[in-house]
Short mmCIF file of C-alpha atoms in Angstrom, two decimals:
data_model
loop_
_atom_site.label_atom_id
_atom_site.label_comp_id
_atom_site.label_asym_id
_atom_site.label_seq_id
_atom_site.Cartn_x
_atom_site.Cartn_y
_atom_site.Cartn_z
CA MET A 1 -0.11 0.36 0.13
CA LEU A 2 1.56 3.31 -0.81
CA ALA A 3 2.30 5.42 1.97
CA ILE A 4 -0.40 8.02 0.72
CA ASP A 5 -3.03 5.55 0.81
CA ALA A 6 -2.17 4.28 4.49
CA ALA A 7 -1.93 7.90 5.67
CA ALA A 8 -5.59 8.65 4.07
CA TYR A 9 -6.82 5.41 5.44
CA ARG A 10 -5.63 5.73 9.02
CA SER A 11 -6.53 9.53 9.07
CA PRO A 12 -8.35 11.10 11.79
CA TRP A 13 -10.54 12.72 9.23
CA ARG A 14 -11.44 9.33 7.80
CA GLY A 15 -15.03 10.08 9.23
CA HIS A 16 -15.44 13.35 7.65
CA HIS A 17 -17.23 13.13 3.89
CA PRO A 18 -14.97 13.81 0.70
CA ALA A 19 -17.22 16.53 -0.03
CA ALA A 20 -16.17 18.72 3.11
CA LYS A 21 -12.57 18.14 3.02
CA ALA A 22 -12.63 18.90 -0.72
CA LEU A 23 -14.57 22.25 -0.09
CA LEU A 24 -11.14 23.02 2.67
CA ALA A 25 -8.81 21.78 0.18
CA GLY A 26 -10.06 23.41 -2.97
CA THR A 27 -10.17 26.93 -1.20
CA LEU A 28 -6.52 26.56 -0.24
CA LEU A 29 -5.71 25.39 -4.32
CA LEU A 30 -7.89 28.40 -4.92
CA CYS A 31 -5.79 30.70 -2.51
CA ALA A 32 -2.56 28.92 -4.25
CA LEU A 33 -3.77 29.82 -7.94
CA VAL A 34 -5.97 33.17 -7.22
CA LEU A 35 -3.83 35.13 -4.71
CA PRO A 36 -0.65 36.92 -5.96
CA PRO A 37 2.38 34.79 -5.38
CA TRP A 38 3.90 36.83 -2.71
CA PRO A 39 2.97 36.70 0.10
CA GLY A 40 0.32 34.89 -0.97
CA ALA A 41 1.99 31.00 -2.01
CA PRO A 42 4.13 31.49 1.38
CA ILE A 43 0.89 31.91 3.37
CA THR A 44 -1.21 29.28 1.97
CA ALA A 45 1.33 27.26 1.80
CA ALA A 46 2.41 27.67 5.48
CA ILE A 47 -1.27 27.68 6.50
CA THR A 48 -1.66 24.18 4.82
CA LEU A 49 0.89 22.41 6.73
CA ALA A 50 -0.72 23.96 9.73
CA VAL A 51 -3.81 22.19 9.39
CA ALA A 52 -2.69 19.00 7.28
CA LEU A 53 -0.01 18.23 10.76
CA GLY A 54 -1.95 19.85 13.01
CA TRP A 55 -5.28 19.57 12.35
CA ALA A 56 -5.79 16.93 10.67
CA ARG A 57 -2.92 14.74 12.29
CA VAL A 58 -1.51 13.77 9.17
CA PRO A 59 1.87 11.94 10.08
CA PRO A 60 5.20 14.73 8.77
CA ARG A 61 7.05 12.20 7.64
CA ALA A 62 4.89 11.00 5.35
CA PHE A 63 3.42 13.96 4.20
CA LEU A 64 6.73 15.44 3.44
CA ARG A 65 8.38 12.46 1.72
CA SER A 66 5.01 12.43 -0.45
CA ALA A 67 5.69 16.04 -1.55
CA ARG A 68 9.02 15.42 -2.59
CA ALA A 69 8.82 13.75 -6.06
CA PRO A 70 6.17 16.38 -7.21
CA LEU A 71 8.45 19.50 -5.86
CA ALA A 72 11.19 18.04 -7.31
CA PHE A 73 9.61 18.22 -10.47
CA VAL A 74 8.16 21.59 -10.33
CA VAL A 75 11.84 22.87 -9.37
CA THR A 76 13.55 21.32 -12.57
CA GLY A 77 10.81 22.68 -14.82
CA ALA A 78 11.39 26.02 -13.35
CA LEU A 79 14.94 26.04 -13.71
CA THR A 80 14.17 26.77 -17.60
CA PHE A 81 12.75 30.35 -16.57
CA LEU A 82 16.65 31.08 -15.93
CA VAL A 83 17.78 31.08 -19.19
CA SER A 84 16.70 32.29 -22.89
CA VAL A 85 17.57 30.59 -26.30
CA ASP A 86 18.15 32.91 -29.14
CA THR A 87 20.36 33.31 -32.53
CA SER A 88 23.72 33.77 -30.10
CA GLY A 89 23.13 30.77 -27.96
CA LEU A 90 22.27 30.26 -24.57
CA ALA A 91 22.20 33.43 -22.12
CA TRP A 92 20.30 34.47 -18.61
CA ALA A 93 16.69 35.54 -18.82
CA PRO A 94 16.28 38.99 -17.26
CA GLY A 95 13.56 38.29 -14.63
CA GLY A 96 13.31 34.55 -14.72
CA ALA A 97 14.68 34.01 -11.89
CA ALA A 98 11.68 36.04 -10.41
CA ARG A 99 9.38 34.34 -13.03
CA ALA A 100 10.85 30.82 -11.37
CA GLY A 101 10.10 31.93 -8.11
CA GLU A 102 6.66 32.70 -8.44
CA VAL A 103 6.12 29.34 -10.23
CA ILE A 104 7.59 27.36 -7.40
CA GLY A 105 5.75 29.30 -5.16
CA ARG A 106 2.11 28.71 -6.69
CA CYS A 107 2.96 24.86 -7.62
CA ALA A 108 4.30 23.76 -3.88
CA ALA A 109 1.21 25.55 -2.30
CA ALA A 110 -0.79 23.67 -4.91
CA VAL A 111 0.72 20.51 -3.96
CA LEU A 112 0.68 20.84 -0.78
CA SER A 113 -3.02 21.69 -0.89
CA GLN A 114 -4.01 18.35 -3.15
CA LEU A 115 -2.01 16.20 -1.12
CA LEU A 116 -4.15 17.59 2.35
CA PHE A 117 -7.27 15.84 0.60
CA ALA A 118 -4.85 12.86 -0.48
CA MET A 119 -3.84 11.85 2.79
CA THR A 120 -6.83 12.42 4.43
CA THR A 121 -9.55 10.88 2.02
CA PRO A 122 -9.33 7.18 0.36
CA LEU A 123 -10.00 6.75 -3.25
CA ALA A 124 -12.57 4.56 -2.24
CA ASP A 125 -14.87 7.04 -0.36
CA VAL A 126 -14.43 9.27 -3.84
CA LEU A 127 -14.92 7.27 -6.47
CA PRO A 128 -18.28 5.85 -5.73
CA ARG A 129 -19.87 9.15 -4.95
CA LEU A 130 -18.51 10.49 -8.25
CA ALA A 131 -19.87 7.78 -10.03
CA ARG A 132 -23.45 8.00 -8.42
CA ARG A 133 -23.02 11.70 -10.86
CA ARG A 134 -24.68 12.23 -14.08
CA GLY A 135 -21.56 12.42 -16.77
CA LEU A 136 -19.05 11.25 -14.28
CA ALA A 137 -19.75 7.78 -14.06
CA GLY A 138 -17.27 6.72 -17.23
CA LEU A 139 -14.53 8.77 -15.41
CA ALA A 140 -14.79 7.53 -11.70
CA GLU A 141 -14.92 4.19 -13.45
CA VAL A 142 -11.43 4.50 -15.37
CA ALA A 143 -9.57 6.21 -12.37
CA GLY A 144 -10.61 3.37 -10.53
CA LEU A 145 -9.12 0.90 -12.67
CA VAL A 146 -6.08 3.01 -13.50
CA TYR A 147 -5.67 3.27 -9.63
CA ARG A 148 -6.16 -0.92 -9.36
CA MET A 149 -3.53 -1.21 -12.53
CA LEU A 150 -0.99 1.44 -10.96
CA SER A 151 -1.27 -0.90 -7.31
CA VAL A 152 -0.25 -3.75 -9.42
CA VAL A 153 2.44 -2.60 -11.35
CA LEU A 154 3.94 -1.14 -7.99
CA GLU A 155 3.48 -4.48 -6.42
CA THR A 156 5.32 -6.60 -9.56
CA VAL A 157 7.80 -4.18 -9.58
CA ASP A 158 8.88 -4.42 -6.05
CA ALA A 159 8.89 -8.53 -6.19
CA VAL A 160 10.99 -8.41 -9.37
CA ARG A 161 13.13 -6.27 -7.94
CA ARG A 162 13.62 -8.46 -4.78
CA ALA A 163 14.23 -11.60 -6.98
CA GLN A 164 16.65 -9.49 -9.11
CA ALA A 165 18.45 -8.73 -5.64
CA ASP A 166 18.76 -12.47 -4.77
CA ARG A 167 20.14 -13.25 -7.82
CA LEU A 168 22.69 -10.64 -7.62
CA GLY A 169 21.35 -8.53 -9.82
CA ALA A 170 23.17 -5.54 -8.78
CA ARG A 171 26.53 -6.92 -7.96
CA SER A 172 27.90 -4.47 -10.73
CA TRP A 173 27.01 -1.79 -13.18
CA ARG A 174 26.63 -3.87 -16.41
CA ALA A 175 23.92 -6.77 -14.52
CA ARG A 176 22.16 -3.54 -13.10
CA TRP A 177 21.34 -2.25 -16.22
CA ARG A 178 20.56 -6.01 -17.30
CA SER A 179 18.12 -6.15 -14.66
CA VAL A 180 17.04 -2.53 -15.29
CA THR A 181 15.70 -3.70 -19.10
CA GLY A 182 14.84 -6.94 -17.51
CA LEU A 183 12.42 -5.26 -14.99
CA ALA A 184 11.12 -3.16 -17.70
CA ALA A 185 10.35 -5.94 -20.21
CA GLN A 186 9.14 -7.86 -17.58
CA ILE A 187 6.57 -5.31 -16.03
CA PHE A 188 5.51 -4.98 -19.35
CA VAL A 189 4.52 -8.30 -20.20
CA LEU A 190 2.80 -8.96 -16.57
CA SER A 191 0.91 -5.72 -16.73
CA PHE A 192 -0.98 -6.77 -20.11
CA ASP A 193 -1.43 -10.34 -19.06
CA ARG A 194 -3.37 -8.43 -15.73
CA ALA A 195 -5.51 -6.17 -17.94
CA ARG A 196 -6.53 -8.81 -20.07
CA ARG A 197 -7.50 -11.53 -17.08
CA LEU A 198 -9.14 -8.15 -15.77
CA GLU A 199 -11.41 -7.84 -18.51
CA ASP A 200 -11.74 -11.09 -19.04
CA GLY A 201 -13.20 -11.23 -15.76
CA LEU A 202 -15.81 -8.13 -16.17
CA GLY A 203 -16.73 -10.06 -18.96
CA ASP A 204 -17.55 -13.12 -17.14
CA ARG A 205 -19.18 -11.10 -14.74
CA GLY A 206 -21.90 -9.85 -16.99
CA TYR A 207 -20.40 -6.57 -17.06
CA THR A 208 -22.27 -3.64 -18.70
CA GLY A 209 -21.36 -0.24 -18.13
CA GLY A 210 -21.07 -0.18 -14.83
CA LEU A 211 -19.71 -1.33 -11.16
CA ALA A 212 -22.27 -1.30 -8.47
CA VAL A 213 -20.23 -1.30 -5.03
CA SER A 214 -21.23 -0.47 -1.86
CA VAL A 215 -20.73 3.01 -0.45
CA GLU A 216 -20.07 3.66 3.71
CA PRO A 217 -22.35 6.38 5.11
CA LEU A 218 -20.45 9.47 6.04
CA PRO A 219 -22.92 12.23 7.34
CA LEU A 220 -21.95 15.77 6.74
CA ARG A 221 -21.01 17.36 9.95
CA GLY A 222 -22.19 21.11 9.83
CA ARG A 223 -19.66 22.29 12.49
CA PHE A 224 -16.53 20.55 9.88
CA LEU A 225 -18.11 21.89 7.03
CA ALA A 226 -18.36 25.18 8.17
CA LEU A 227 -14.76 25.13 9.57
CA ALA A 228 -13.42 24.61 5.96
CA PRO A 229 -13.12 27.40 3.87
CA LEU A 230 -11.78 29.05 6.81
CA PRO A 231 -7.96 28.44 6.21
CA GLY A 232 -8.19 29.52 2.66
CA VAL A 233 -10.38 32.70 3.98
CA VAL A 234 -7.44 33.36 6.54
CA ALA A 235 -4.41 32.41 4.36
CA ALA A 236 -6.83 35.45 1.48
CA VAL A 237 -7.29 37.60 4.46
CA LEU A 238 -3.30 37.57 5.43
CA THR A 239 -2.22 38.04 1.70
CA VAL A 240 -4.22 41.09 1.10
CA ALA A 241 -3.14 42.71 4.75
CA LEU A 242 0.58 42.26 4.18
CA SER A 243 0.02 43.38 0.24
CA LEU A 244 -1.06 46.67 1.54
CA VAL A 245 1.56 47.36 4.30
CA PRO A 246 4.48 48.45 2.03
CA SER A 247 1.95 51.33 0.85
CA SER A 248 1.09 52.13 3.95
CA VAL A 249 4.36 53.24 5.04
CA PRO A 250 6.48 56.28 3.94
CA GLY A 251 9.53 55.47 2.05
CA LEU A 252 8.45 51.97 0.89
CA GLY A 253 5.99 51.09 -2.21
#
């Protein structure tokens, strides 16, 4: 099981309705996208971390480890703003550092807000409810199948890598390269076979375009629902207040 899934199933917020948690995380995501990058992004990110680690009691190590890969991708992509390409070759882009900082700030705040929802809400609580909405049944079904296949692929990768390690597949660089290529080929074959068996199983069970699943009832608690937009409101108010401070001080602005 992925660390995100484990945290979601153990979350103290598991008993809250996904819609209320989506409202909370969605408000913070909106703040990350709409508010000025400075100071909006740092404020939104700080409030999201406080909500996740304090209110939702998400394990700090799991939260930060889950954020590590997407944030590394964001930083790597933002580095391209630092250079420009023209007929004379590569050069430092004017204003590139500021632009890169804005992108990193917005994306970091957005990633943290999405992780807040993902690490407090299991996908099994979300997809069946989406499938009940008109026009979203197909999307929910595809998302569920992709999620299931992703879990199967990760489990297969782990099993194959352990088998290769037991056979000294990492004793040298040449052996490691051979193990990686073998792993890629094996994963493709096994994933294709699993997908075919899944399709055969659905057909044998009379699949007609929809999967009937039981949904655990989760009530919408009024107090939590009322407090859900509060972190986003606080982020917006603090951003506006700090943005107005320099213009009100003589010699600044």
